Coordinates of C-alpha atoms and ligand atoms in Angstrom, one line a residue:
M216 CA 0.0 0.0 0.0
A217 CA 1.2 3.5 -0.8
D218 CA 2.1 5.8 2.0
I219 CA -0.8 8.1 2.7
I220 CA 0.3 10.2 5.7
K221 CA 1.4 13.7 4.8
L222 CA 2.4 16.6 6.9
L223 CA -0.1 19.4 6.8
P224 CA 1.1 22.6 5.2
D225 CA 1.7 25.3 7.8
H226 CA -1.2 27.5 6.8
V227 CA -3.6 24.6 7.2
A228 CA -2.1 23.6 10.6
N229 CA -2.4 27.3 11.7
Q230 CA -6.0 27.4 10.6
I231 CA -6.7 24.3 12.7
A232 CA -4.9 25.8 15.7
A233 CA -6.9 28.9 15.2
G234 CA -10.0 26.9 15.8
E235 CA -8.8 26.4 19.4
V236 CA -7.3 29.8 20.0
V237 CA -9.7 32.1 18.3
Q238 CA -13.4 31.5 18.9
R239 CA -14.6 35.0 18.4
P240 CA -13.3 38.6 18.2
A241 CA -13.0 38.6 22.0
S242 CA -10.4 35.9 21.8
V243 CA -8.3 38.1 19.5
V244 CA -8.7 41.0 22.0
K245 CA -7.5 38.8 24.8
E246 CA -4.4 37.5 23.0
L247 CA -3.4 40.9 21.8
L248 CA -3.9 42.6 25.1
E249 CA -1.8 40.0 26.8
N250 CA 0.9 40.4 24.2
A251 CA 1.0 44.1 24.9
I252 CA 1.2 43.5 28.6
D253 CA 4.0 41.0 28.2
A254 CA 5.8 43.6 26.1
K255 CA 5.7 45.8 29.2
A256 CA 3.4 48.4 27.8
K257 CA 2.3 51.2 30.1
C258 CA -0.5 52.5 27.9
I259 CA -2.7 50.3 25.7
K260 CA -5.4 51.3 23.3
L261 CA -8.1 48.9 22.1
I262 CA -10.0 50.0 19.0
I263 CA -12.8 47.9 17.6
K264 CA -15.4 48.2 14.9
D265 CA -18.6 46.2 14.4
G266 CA -18.2 44.0 17.5
G267 CA -14.6 43.3 16.4
K268 CA -15.8 41.5 13.2
S269 CA -14.3 44.1 10.9
L270 CA -11.6 45.5 13.1
V271 CA -9.7 44.7 16.3
Q272 CA -6.7 46.9 16.8
I273 CA -4.3 47.2 19.7
V274 CA -1.8 49.9 20.0
D275 CA 0.9 49.6 22.7
D276 CA 4.0 51.5 23.9
G277 CA 5.8 48.3 24.8
I278 CA 9.2 47.0 23.8
G279 CA 8.4 46.5 20.1
M280 CA 10.1 44.0 17.8
S281 CA 13.0 44.1 15.4
A282 CA 12.2 43.4 11.7
T283 CA 13.3 39.8 12.0
D284 CA 11.3 39.2 15.2
A285 CA 8.3 40.8 13.6
R286 CA 8.4 38.3 10.8
L287 CA 9.1 35.4 13.2
S288 CA 6.3 36.3 15.6
F289 CA 3.8 35.0 13.0
E290 CA 5.4 31.6 12.8
R291 CA 3.8 28.8 14.8
H292 CA 5.5 28.0 18.1
A293 CA 7.5 31.2 17.8
T294 CA 7.8 32.8 21.2
S295 CA 10.3 34.8 23.1
K296 CA 8.7 33.8 26.4
I297 CA 9.9 30.3 27.1
Q298 CA 12.9 28.4 25.8
K299 CA 12.7 25.0 27.5
A300 CA 10.0 22.8 29.0
E301 CA 11.1 23.8 32.6
D302 CA 10.2 27.4 31.9
L303 CA 6.6 26.3 31.7
F304 CA 6.7 25.9 35.5
N305 CA 8.1 29.3 36.2
L306 CA 5.9 31.5 34.0
S307 CA 5.8 35.2 34.6
T308 CA 4.2 36.1 31.2
K309 CA 0.7 35.8 29.9
G310 CA 1.6 34.0 26.7
F311 CA 4.0 31.1 26.2
R312 CA 2.5 29.0 23.4
G313 CA 3.7 31.1 20.5
E314 CA 0.4 30.3 18.8
A315 CA -1.7 33.4 18.9
L316 CA -0.3 35.5 16.2
A317 CA 0.2 32.5 13.8
S318 CA -3.4 31.5 14.4
I319 CA -4.8 35.0 14.0
A320 CA -2.8 35.6 10.8
A321 CA -4.2 32.4 9.4
I322 CA -7.8 33.5 9.5
A323 CA -7.8 37.3 9.1
H324 CA -6.2 40.3 7.4
V325 CA -3.4 41.4 9.8
E326 CA -1.3 44.5 9.7
M327 CA 1.6 45.2 12.1
Q328 CA 3.7 48.2 12.8
T329 CA 6.4 47.8 15.4
K330 CA 9.5 49.5 16.6
P331 CA 11.8 48.8 19.6
E332 CA 12.8 52.0 21.5
Q333 CA 16.5 51.9 20.5
E334 CA 15.9 51.5 16.8
E335 CA 15.2 54.3 14.4
M336 CA 12.8 52.8 11.9
A337 CA 9.7 50.7 12.4
T338 CA 8.7 47.6 10.5
H339 CA 5.4 47.5 8.6
L340 CA 4.0 44.0 7.8
K341 CA 0.8 42.9 6.0
I342 CA -0.3 39.3 6.2
E343 CA -3.4 37.6 4.8
G344 CA -4.3 34.0 5.4
S345 CA -0.7 33.3 6.7
E346 CA 1.0 34.9 3.7
V347 CA 3.1 37.9 4.1
I348 CA 2.0 40.1 1.3
H349 CA 3.8 43.3 2.1
Q350 CA 6.8 44.4 4.2
E351 CA 8.4 47.8 4.4
I352 CA 10.3 50.1 6.7
C353 CA 8.3 53.0 8.0
V354 CA 8.2 55.7 10.7
A355 CA 6.3 55.0 13.8
P356 CA 6.5 55.6 17.5
K357 CA 8.0 53.0 19.9
G358 CA 5.8 50.0 20.5
T359 CA 3.5 47.8 18.5
S360 CA 0.3 48.4 16.6
L361 CA -1.5 45.3 15.4
S362 CA -4.8 45.4 13.5
V363 CA -6.9 42.4 12.7
K364 CA -9.4 42.9 10.0
N365 CA -12.2 40.7 8.6
L366 CA -11.9 37.9 11.1
F367 CA -12.7 34.5 9.6
F368 CA -12.7 36.0 6.1
N369 CA -11.6 32.6 4.7
I370 CA -13.8 30.4 7.0
P371 CA -17.4 31.5 6.2
A372 CA -18.8 28.8 8.6
R373 CA -17.1 30.4 11.5
R374 CA -18.0 33.9 10.4
N375 CA -21.7 33.0 10.2
F376 CA -21.5 31.5 13.7
L377 CA -20.6 34.9 15.2
K378 CA -23.4 36.7 17.1
S379 CA -24.7 40.2 16.6
N380 CA -22.3 43.1 17.0
Q381 CA -23.8 43.9 20.4
V382 CA -23.3 40.4 21.7
E383 CA -19.7 40.3 20.4
L384 CA -19.0 43.7 21.9
R385 CA -20.2 42.3 25.2
H386 CA -17.8 39.4 25.1
I387 CA -15.0 41.9 24.2
T388 CA -15.9 44.1 27.1
D389 CA -15.8 41.2 29.4
E390 CA -12.3 40.3 28.3
F391 CA -11.3 43.9 28.5
H392 CA -12.6 44.2 32.1
R393 CA -10.6 41.1 33.1
V394 CA -7.4 42.3 31.7
A395 CA -7.8 45.9 32.9
L396 CA -8.7 44.8 36.5
A397 CA -5.6 42.6 36.6
H398 CA -3.4 45.5 35.6
P399 CA -4.4 48.8 37.2
G400 CA -0.8 50.1 36.7
I401 CA -1.4 50.2 32.9
A402 CA -3.5 52.8 31.3
F403 CA -6.2 51.6 28.9
N404 CA -8.4 53.2 26.3
F405 CA -11.2 51.4 24.6
Y406 CA -12.9 52.7 21.5
N407 CA -15.9 51.2 19.8
N408 CA -17.0 52.4 16.3
G409 CA -15.1 55.7 16.9
S410 CA -16.5 56.5 20.4
E411 CA -14.7 56.1 23.6
L412 CA -16.1 53.4 25.9
F413 CA -13.5 53.4 28.6
N414 CA -10.6 55.7 29.5
L415 CA -8.8 54.2 32.4
P416 CA -5.8 56.0 33.8
Q417 CA -2.9 54.3 35.6
T418 CA -4.1 53.9 39.2
N419 CA -4.5 51.4 42.0
R420 CA -6.9 48.5 42.2
R421 CA -9.7 50.1 44.1
Q422 CA -9.8 53.1 41.7
R423 CA -9.6 50.8 38.7
I424 CA -12.6 48.9 39.9
V425 CA -14.5 52.1 40.5
H426 CA -13.5 53.5 37.1
I427 CA -14.9 50.4 35.4
F428 CA -18.0 49.7 37.4
G429 CA -19.0 53.3 38.3
N430 CA -18.6 55.6 41.3
R431 CA -21.3 53.9 43.3
T432 CA -19.1 50.8 43.5
N433 CA -16.7 52.5 45.9
E434 CA -19.0 52.3 48.9
K435 CA -19.6 48.6 48.3
L436 CA -16.1 47.4 48.6
V437 CA -14.6 45.7 51.6
P438 CA -10.9 45.1 51.5
V439 CA -9.5 41.6 51.9
A440 CA -5.9 40.9 52.8
E441 CA -4.0 37.8 54.0
D442 CA -0.5 36.8 53.6
T443 CA 0.5 33.2 54.2
Q444 CA 3.4 31.0 53.1
V445 CA 1.2 29.4 50.5
V446 CA -0.6 32.3 49.1
K447 CA -1.0 36.1 49.3
I448 CA -4.6 37.2 49.0
S449 CA -5.7 40.8 48.4
G450 CA -8.5 42.6 46.8
Y451 CA -12.1 43.4 47.6
I452 CA -15.4 41.8 48.2
N453 CA -18.7 43.6 47.8
K454 CA -20.7 44.1 50.9
P455 CA -23.4 41.3 51.1
E456 CA -26.3 43.7 50.8
F457 CA -25.1 44.6 47.3
A458 CA -25.2 41.0 46.0
K459 CA -26.6 41.0 42.5
K460 CA -28.9 38.8 40.5
S461 CA -26.1 38.2 38.0
R462 CA -22.6 36.8 38.4
G463 CA -21.3 39.8 36.5
E464 CA -19.0 41.2 39.2
Q465 CA -17.1 38.1 40.2
F466 CA -13.4 38.3 39.4
F467 CA -10.7 35.9 40.5
F468 CA -7.1 36.5 39.5
V469 CA -4.1 34.3 40.1
N470 CA -0.8 35.9 39.5
D471 CA -2.6 38.7 37.6
R472 CA -4.3 36.3 35.3
F473 CA -8.1 36.0 35.3
I474 CA -9.0 32.5 36.2
K475 CA -12.2 30.5 36.4
S476 CA -12.1 28.0 39.3
P477 CA -15.5 26.7 40.3
Y478 CA -13.9 25.1 43.4
L479 CA -12.3 28.3 44.7
H480 CA -15.4 30.2 43.7
H481 CA -17.3 28.0 46.0
A482 CA -14.8 28.8 48.8
I483 CA -15.7 32.5 48.4
T484 CA -19.5 32.1 48.1
S485 CA -19.6 29.7 51.0
A486 CA -18.0 32.5 53.2
F487 CA -21.0 34.6 52.3
E488 CA -23.5 31.9 53.3
G489 CA -26.4 33.3 55.3
L490 CA -25.5 36.8 54.4
V491 CA -26.9 36.9 50.8
K492 CA -30.2 35.6 49.5
P493 CA -29.9 32.2 47.9
D494 CA -30.5 33.4 44.3
S495 CA -28.2 36.4 44.4
Y496 CA -24.5 36.5 43.9
P497 CA -21.9 38.3 45.9
G498 CA -19.5 40.4 44.0
Y499 CA -15.7 40.0 44.5
F500 CA -12.4 41.1 43.0
L501 CA -9.8 38.8 44.5
Y502 CA -6.2 38.6 43.6
L503 CA -4.1 35.6 44.6
E504 CA -0.4 35.5 44.4
V505 CA 1.2 32.1 44.5
D506 CA 4.6 30.7 43.6
P507 CA 4.4 30.1 39.8
S508 CA 5.9 26.7 40.2
S509 CA 2.9 25.6 42.4
I510 CA 0.4 26.1 39.5
D511 CA -0.1 24.6 36.1
I512 CA -1.8 27.0 33.7
N513 CA -1.1 24.6 30.8
I514 CA -4.3 22.6 31.1
H515 CA -6.6 24.7 28.9
P516 CA -5.9 26.3 25.6
T517 CA -7.5 29.6 26.4
K518 CA -5.9 29.6 29.8
T519 CA -8.7 30.6 32.0
E520 CA -8.3 27.5 34.0
V521 CA -5.5 26.6 36.3
K522 CA -4.4 23.7 38.4
F523 CA -3.1 24.3 41.9
D524 CA -0.8 22.0 43.8
D525 CA -2.7 22.2 46.9
E526 CA -6.2 23.3 46.2
H527 CA -7.7 22.1 49.5
T528 CA -5.4 24.4 51.6
L529 CA -6.1 27.3 49.3
Y530 CA -9.8 26.6 49.7
A531 CA -9.6 26.8 53.4
I532 CA -7.4 29.9 53.5
L533 CA -9.6 31.7 51.0
R534 CA -12.8 30.9 52.8
S535 CA -11.6 32.0 56.2
T536 CA -10.0 35.2 54.8
V537 CA -13.2 36.3 53.1
K538 CA -15.1 35.4 56.3
H539 CA -12.7 37.4 58.4
S540 CA -13.2 40.4 56.2
L541 CA -17.0 40.0 56.3
G542 CA -16.8 39.6 60.0
Q543 CA -14.7 42.7 60.5
F544 CA -17.1 44.6 58.3
N545 CA -20.1 43.3 60.2
V546 CA -18.6 44.0 63.6
V547 CA -18.0 47.6 62.7
P548 CA -21.5 49.0 62.7
A549 CA -22.7 50.1 59.3
L550 CA -22.5 53.7 60.3
D551 CA -20.5 56.2 58.2
F552 CA -18.5 58.0 60.8
E553 CA -17.2 60.5 58.2
Q554 CA -20.7 61.7 57.5
N555 CA -21.5 65.1 58.9
Q556 CA -23.6 64.4 61.9
N557 CA -25.5 67.6 61.4
L558 CA -27.1 66.2 58.3
E559 CA -28.9 63.7 60.5
T560 CA -31.1 66.4 62.1
P561 CA -33.2 68.8 60.1
Y562 CA -31.6 72.3 60.6
D563 CA -34.8 73.9 62.0
Y564 CA -34.9 71.5 64.9
K565 CA -31.2 71.7 65.8
N566 CA -31.3 74.8 67.9
K567 CA -34.8 74.5 69.2
S568 CA -35.4 73.6 72.8
I569 CA -37.0 70.3 73.5
L570 CA -40.8 70.5 73.7
Q571 CA -42.5 68.9 76.6
P572 CA -45.1 66.5 75.4
K573 CA -48.6 67.9 76.2
V574 CA -50.8 65.8 78.4
T575 CA -54.4 66.7 78.6
V576 CA -56.4 65.2 81.4
D577 CA -60.1 65.0 81.6
K578 CA -60.5 66.0 85.1
E579 CA -64.1 64.9 85.2
F580 CA -63.5 61.4 84.1
N581 CA -64.7 58.8 86.4
P582 CA -64.3 55.2 85.4
F583 CA -67.1 54.0 87.6
Q584 CA -69.6 56.3 86.1
E585 CA -71.8 55.0 83.3
V586 CA -70.9 55.9 79.8
S587 CA -72.8 59.0 78.7
Q588 CA -72.4 61.7 76.0
K589 CA -71.1 64.1 78.7
H590 CA -67.8 62.3 78.8
V591 CA -66.1 63.1 75.6
G592 CA -63.3 60.6 76.1
I593 CA -65.1 57.4 75.8
P594 CA -67.4 57.8 72.8
V595 CA -64.4 59.1 70.8
L596 CA -62.5 56.0 71.8
K597 CA -65.4 53.8 70.7
K598 CA -65.6 55.5 67.4
Q599 CA -61.9 55.0 66.8
S600 CA -62.2 51.4 67.4
T601 CA -65.0 50.9 64.9
E602 CA -63.0 52.9 62.4
G603 CA -60.1 50.6 62.9
W604 CA -62.4 47.6 62.4
E605 CA -63.5 49.0 59.0
N606 CA -60.1 49.9 58.0
L607 CA -59.0 46.4 58.4
Y608 CA -61.2 45.4 55.5
V609 CA -60.5 48.5 53.4
G610 CA -56.9 47.7 53.6
L611 CA -57.5 44.1 52.5
D612 CA -59.5 45.2 49.5
S613 CA -56.9 47.6 48.3
K614 CA -54.1 45.0 48.8
V615 CA -55.8 42.6 46.6
G616 CA -56.6 45.2 44.0
N617 CA -53.1 46.8 43.8
D618 CA -50.6 44.3 44.7
E619 CA -51.6 41.2 43.0
G620 CA -53.3 42.9 40.1
F621 CA -56.4 40.7 40.3
S622 CA -59.7 42.2 39.6
S623 CA -60.9 42.1 43.1
M624 CA -64.3 43.7 42.6
Q625 CA -65.8 41.0 40.5
I626 CA -64.5 38.2 42.6
E627 CA -65.5 39.7 45.8
S628 CA -69.2 40.0 44.8
D629 CA -68.9 36.4 43.8
T630 CA -67.9 35.3 47.3
I631 CA -70.5 37.5 48.9
T632 CA -73.2 35.9 46.7
G633 CA -71.8 32.6 47.8
S634 CA -71.8 33.2 51.5
I635 CA -74.9 35.3 52.0
F636 CA -77.4 34.1 49.6
E637 CA -76.5 30.4 49.7
G638 CA -80.0 29.2 49.1
Q639 CA -80.6 31.2 46.0
Q640 CA -77.5 30.1 44.2
D641 CA -77.8 29.0 40.6
P642 CA -77.1 25.3 40.7
T643 CA -75.6 25.2 37.2
E644 CA -72.9 27.7 38.3
T645 CA -70.1 25.9 40.1
L646 CA -69.1 27.7 43.1
A647 CA -65.4 26.9 43.6
T648 CA -64.1 26.8 47.1
T649 CA -60.4 27.2 47.4
F650 CA -58.0 27.1 50.2
Q651 CA -54.3 27.6 50.5
L652 CA -52.1 24.8 51.6
R653 CA -48.9 25.7 53.4
R654 CA -48.7 29.1 51.7
K655 CA -47.7 27.3 48.6
Y656 CA -50.6 25.5 46.9
I657 CA -54.1 26.4 46.1
V658 CA -56.4 23.5 46.5
T659 CA -59.8 23.5 44.8
T660 CA -62.4 21.1 43.6
I661 CA -63.4 20.0 40.2
K662 CA -66.1 17.7 39.0
S663 CA -63.9 14.6 39.2
G664 CA -62.1 15.4 42.3
M665 CA -59.6 18.0 43.3
V666 CA -56.8 20.1 41.9
V667 CA -53.6 21.2 43.7
I668 CA -52.1 24.2 42.1
D669 CA -48.6 25.6 42.6
Q670 CA -49.5 29.3 43.3
S671 CA -46.3 30.8 42.1
R672 CA -46.1 28.9 38.9
A673 CA -49.7 29.5 38.2
H674 CA -49.3 33.2 38.6
Q675 CA -46.2 33.1 36.5
R676 CA -48.2 31.6 33.7
V677 CA -51.0 34.1 34.0
L678 CA -48.6 37.1 34.0
Y679 CA -46.5 35.6 31.2
E680 CA -49.4 35.3 28.8
Q681 CA -50.6 38.7 29.8
F682 CA -47.3 40.3 29.0
L683 CA -46.9 38.5 25.7
R684 CA -50.4 39.6 24.7
N685 CA -49.6 43.2 25.6
I686 CA -46.3 43.1 23.7
T687 CA -47.9 41.5 20.6
I688 CA -50.8 43.8 20.3
N689 CA -48.6 46.6 21.5
E690 CA -51.1 47.7 24.1
A691 CA -48.9 48.0 27.1
I692 CA -50.3 50.5 29.5
S693 CA -47.6 52.6 31.1
Q694 CA -48.1 54.5 34.3
Q695 CA -46.5 57.9 34.2
L696 CA -44.4 58.5 37.2
L697 CA -44.9 61.8 39.0
F698 CA -41.2 61.9 40.0
P699 CA -38.9 60.1 37.5
I700 CA -36.7 57.4 39.0
T701 CA -33.0 57.7 38.4
L702 CA -31.1 54.4 38.8
P703 CA -27.4 53.9 38.6
F704 CA -25.9 51.2 36.4
S705 CA -22.5 50.2 35.2
K706 CA -21.5 50.8 31.6
T707 CA -21.9 47.2 30.7
E708 CA -25.4 47.1 32.2
I709 CA -26.3 50.3 30.4
G710 CA -25.1 48.5 27.2
V711 CA -27.5 45.7 27.8
L712 CA -30.4 48.1 28.7
T713 CA -29.8 50.0 25.4
E714 CA -30.0 46.7 23.6
I715 CA -33.4 45.8 25.0
K716 CA -34.7 49.3 25.4
E717 CA -37.1 49.0 22.6
S718 CA -38.7 45.8 23.9
L719 CA -38.9 47.3 27.3
G720 CA -40.9 50.1 25.7
T721 CA -43.4 47.7 24.4
I722 CA -44.3 46.6 27.9
G723 CA -44.5 50.0 29.3
F724 CA -41.1 51.1 30.5
V725 CA -40.4 54.7 29.4
F726 CA -36.8 55.9 29.6
S727 CA -36.4 59.6 29.3
E728 CA -32.6 59.5 29.5
V729 CA -30.0 56.9 29.2
G730 CA -26.7 58.3 30.4
I731 CA -23.3 56.8 30.8
E732 CA -23.9 55.5 34.2
E733 CA -27.5 56.0 35.0
V734 CA -31.0 55.9 33.5
K735 CA -34.0 58.1 34.1
I736 CA -37.3 56.3 34.1
T737 CA -40.5 58.2 33.6
G738 CA -43.0 55.4 33.0
V739 CA -43.3 51.8 34.2
P740 CA -45.7 49.0 33.3
M741 CA -49.1 49.1 35.0
M742 CA -48.4 46.1 37.2
V743 CA -45.0 47.2 38.4
T744 CA -44.6 49.3 41.5
E745 CA -41.9 51.9 41.8
S746 CA -40.0 50.0 44.4
E747 CA -39.9 46.9 42.1
V748 CA -38.3 48.8 39.2
A749 CA -34.7 48.4 40.3
L750 CA -35.2 44.7 41.1
I751 CA -36.8 44.0 37.8
L752 CA -34.2 45.8 35.7
D753 CA -31.5 44.1 37.6
Q754 CA -33.0 40.7 36.9
L755 CA -33.6 41.5 33.3
I756 CA -30.0 42.6 32.7
S757 CA -28.7 39.5 34.3
D758 CA -31.1 37.2 32.3
F759 CA -30.0 39.0 29.1
Q760 CA -26.4 38.7 30.0
L761 CA -26.7 35.0 30.5
E762 CA -28.4 34.4 27.2
T763 CA -27.2 35.5 23.9
I764 CA -30.4 36.6 22.3
E765 CA -30.5 37.5 18.7
D766 CA -34.0 38.0 17.3
S767 CA -36.6 40.2 18.7
F768 CA -39.0 37.4 19.3
S769 CA -36.8 35.7 21.8
Q770 CA -36.1 39.1 23.3
T771 CA -39.8 39.7 24.1
D772 CA -40.2 36.1 25.3
I773 CA -37.3 36.5 27.8
L774 CA -38.7 39.8 28.8
A775 CA -42.1 38.4 29.5
K776 CA -40.6 35.4 31.4
T777 CA -38.4 37.6 33.5
L778 CA -41.2 39.9 34.4
A779 CA -43.5 37.0 35.2
K780 CA -40.9 35.4 37.4
T781 CA -40.1 38.6 39.3
L782 CA -43.7 39.8 39.7
A783 CA -45.5 36.5 40.4
V784 CA -46.6 35.7 43.9
K785 CA -44.0 33.5 45.6
T786 CA -44.2 30.4 47.7
G787 CA -44.8 31.6 51.3
E788 CA -47.1 34.4 50.4
V789 CA -50.5 34.3 52.0
L790 CA -53.4 34.7 49.5
N791 CA -56.8 35.6 50.7
N792 CA -59.8 33.8 49.3
A793 CA -60.6 36.4 46.6
S794 CA -57.0 36.2 45.3
Q795 CA -57.0 32.4 45.3
L796 CA -60.2 32.3 43.3
A797 CA -59.0 34.9 40.9
L798 CA -55.8 33.1 40.3
V799 CA -57.6 29.8 39.7
N800 CA -60.0 31.5 37.2
D801 CA -57.2 33.4 35.5
L802 CA -55.1 30.2 35.2
F803 CA -57.8 28.2 33.5
A804 CA -58.4 31.0 31.1
C805 CA -54.8 30.8 29.9
K806 CA -53.9 29.3 26.5
E807 CA -51.6 26.8 28.2
S808 CA -52.5 26.2 31.8
M809 CA -50.6 23.0 32.4
V810 CA -47.0 24.2 32.5
S811 CA -45.3 27.3 33.7
P812 CA -43.3 29.6 31.3
F813 CA -40.2 27.7 32.5
S814 CA -41.8 24.3 31.6
K815 CA -42.6 23.2 35.1
P816 CA -46.0 21.5 35.9
I817 CA -48.4 24.0 37.4
Y818 CA -51.0 21.7 38.9
I819 CA -51.9 18.1 39.6
T820 CA -55.3 16.6 39.8
I821 CA -56.4 14.0 42.3
S822 CA -59.6 12.1 41.3
E823 CA -62.2 10.8 43.5
N824 CA -61.1 7.4 42.4
D825 CA -57.6 8.1 43.7
I826 CA -58.9 9.1 47.0
D827 CA -61.3 6.2 47.2
K828 CA -58.4 3.8 46.6
K829 CA -56.5 5.3 49.6
F830 CA -59.4 4.3 51.8
I831 CA -59.5 0.7 50.9
Ligands
ADP1107 P1 3.2 34.1 22.8 O1 2.6 35.3 23.4 O2 2.6 32.8 23.4 O3 4.7 34.1 22.9 P2 2.2 35.1 20.3 O4 1.9 34.4 19.1 O5 1.1 35.8 21.0 O6 2.9 34.0 21.3 O7 3.4 36.1 20.1 C1 4.6 35.6 19.6 C2 5.8 36.5 20.0 O8 5.7 37.8 19.3 C3 5.9 36.9 21.4 O9 6.6 35.9 22.1 C4 6.6 38.2 21.4 O10 8.0 38.0 21.4 C5 6.2 38.8 20.1 N1 5.1 39.8 20.3 C6 3.8 39.6 20.1 N2 3.1 40.8 20.4 C7 4.0 41.7 20.7 C8 3.9 43.1 21.1 N3 2.7 43.7 21.2 N4 5.0 43.7 21.4 C9 6.2 43.1 21.4 N5 6.4 41.8 21.0 C10 5.3 41.1 20.7
MG1108 MG1 0.6 35.9 23.1

């Protein structure tokens, strides 16, 4: 048989390698940022266009490359960072594989200008699909500028796989955050389609966090510090009360490299146990320094995972360090001692003398005398108590009407008919009786037996269909707010909000202003109360960050689901009879009453037969 094994040509091998190294524009951004950092840059500019699909450019003021190095840097396994296998265990650089530039050059149009400080002239190189098509000497400042255009130009399948520009931008921003947070000593600028997204001056860690996530972040941060023989831990955790619905602000760095480690993440979150709600995530920015020989970063091609020699010890140290910081923070009362105490008291009152409370005594009052109109005290008291009695019911009414959004009027008259005019009831009309079981289920009867309904899921379904209907027929009723609400958000969150702003409009959210770090809301959907707005938007942003939604249909669907989830009554809430009945009626008027919007069963039925069997 003839020999059939052949060595792949370099450009094919590079394309294959690129499949691993470059998944999307954000991977290019990561590799190039890391190269600039390895080149000891002090100032790095990131410029992208169209979510990085048409351009990713990085300009640095690092050590640059000679003409020969510039050519060599695009060869596979060409690296200045390691020379022998042992070096792998003592890495102080981000890169070491020598694969990135070769891979990128295989699948894009690449242009490089580079000049080391001591040399006079710079080198200009153009490479397309691994082939150098142009090289010349030129004038340029010290450092390297690398632009990557038309990513995946020669692999249409990969190109088509890319998401919308907005989504790709979000991935790039995530990478940018990770690198910028790890290197506060380097200045960064980030431009998207010609406008500046971030301008981060050289600073310390705390300031860098604040510059990225907004001024309001500062008050949330609690410092963490621990120095042991195994590891040095520093950084910040967010105060538990600022835990978010999304994992957005969880950053873990090992030797200035962003790392994902579910195991150590668990150490951190377990330290927060009992301090944050189960479905919210505490924010953290933790920096670990360990001996480079005690870790192996070689286990994942994109290098966000790392293997530690002694993970168990690290786990224990990390957990207790975070706990300690939380404890310290909790022990210190949550008072701001720097705050001007005078602000606590309204100015008018400050200099006034204390007023004696006035006590008026009815001198003629005699408790043994019979109640008569003469004595003012008692009739008034009586009247008050009747008022209170009535109020009890008024309050109940309005709660049903406003909070749950049920049409209480109609239902209430139903019940009254049921209870007062029992005898005259129309026998064809089934009068459902409901009761709530363990603040979780609504139990009611049907012809064949009984139904047990999960109250929360049922309400989710009702609200979900209602929202979808409103969105589709564009009939969302928005309640105008008397005083607009201004809510702070990070730039990334604002990005997500901008993306879904239109859909939010279809359900009744009106934004009068979307700023750089805050939004002004002048209208909210009918069913939403002012105090719920922040919670809902927070939840929406995190849901949208988790999913990469493309078309507008799935956008409205997610929107309706999130709103339904957030606004639905929860397990543990007491529902009065009217609300129970309304919920049952609304549920069975739904198009799909069996499963919740999240595909969970809503109710079960137990037939008379089933019950009979139990009694045998
Ligand atoms: P690695 O970073 O793993 O070494 P790369 O393919 O990313 O591999 O880069 C190859 C080499 O090119 C690097 O080792 C470095 O010597 C050089 N290089 C890449 N980018 C820069 C830059 N921005 N400034 C100076 N040298 C660079
Ligand atoms: Mg590299």
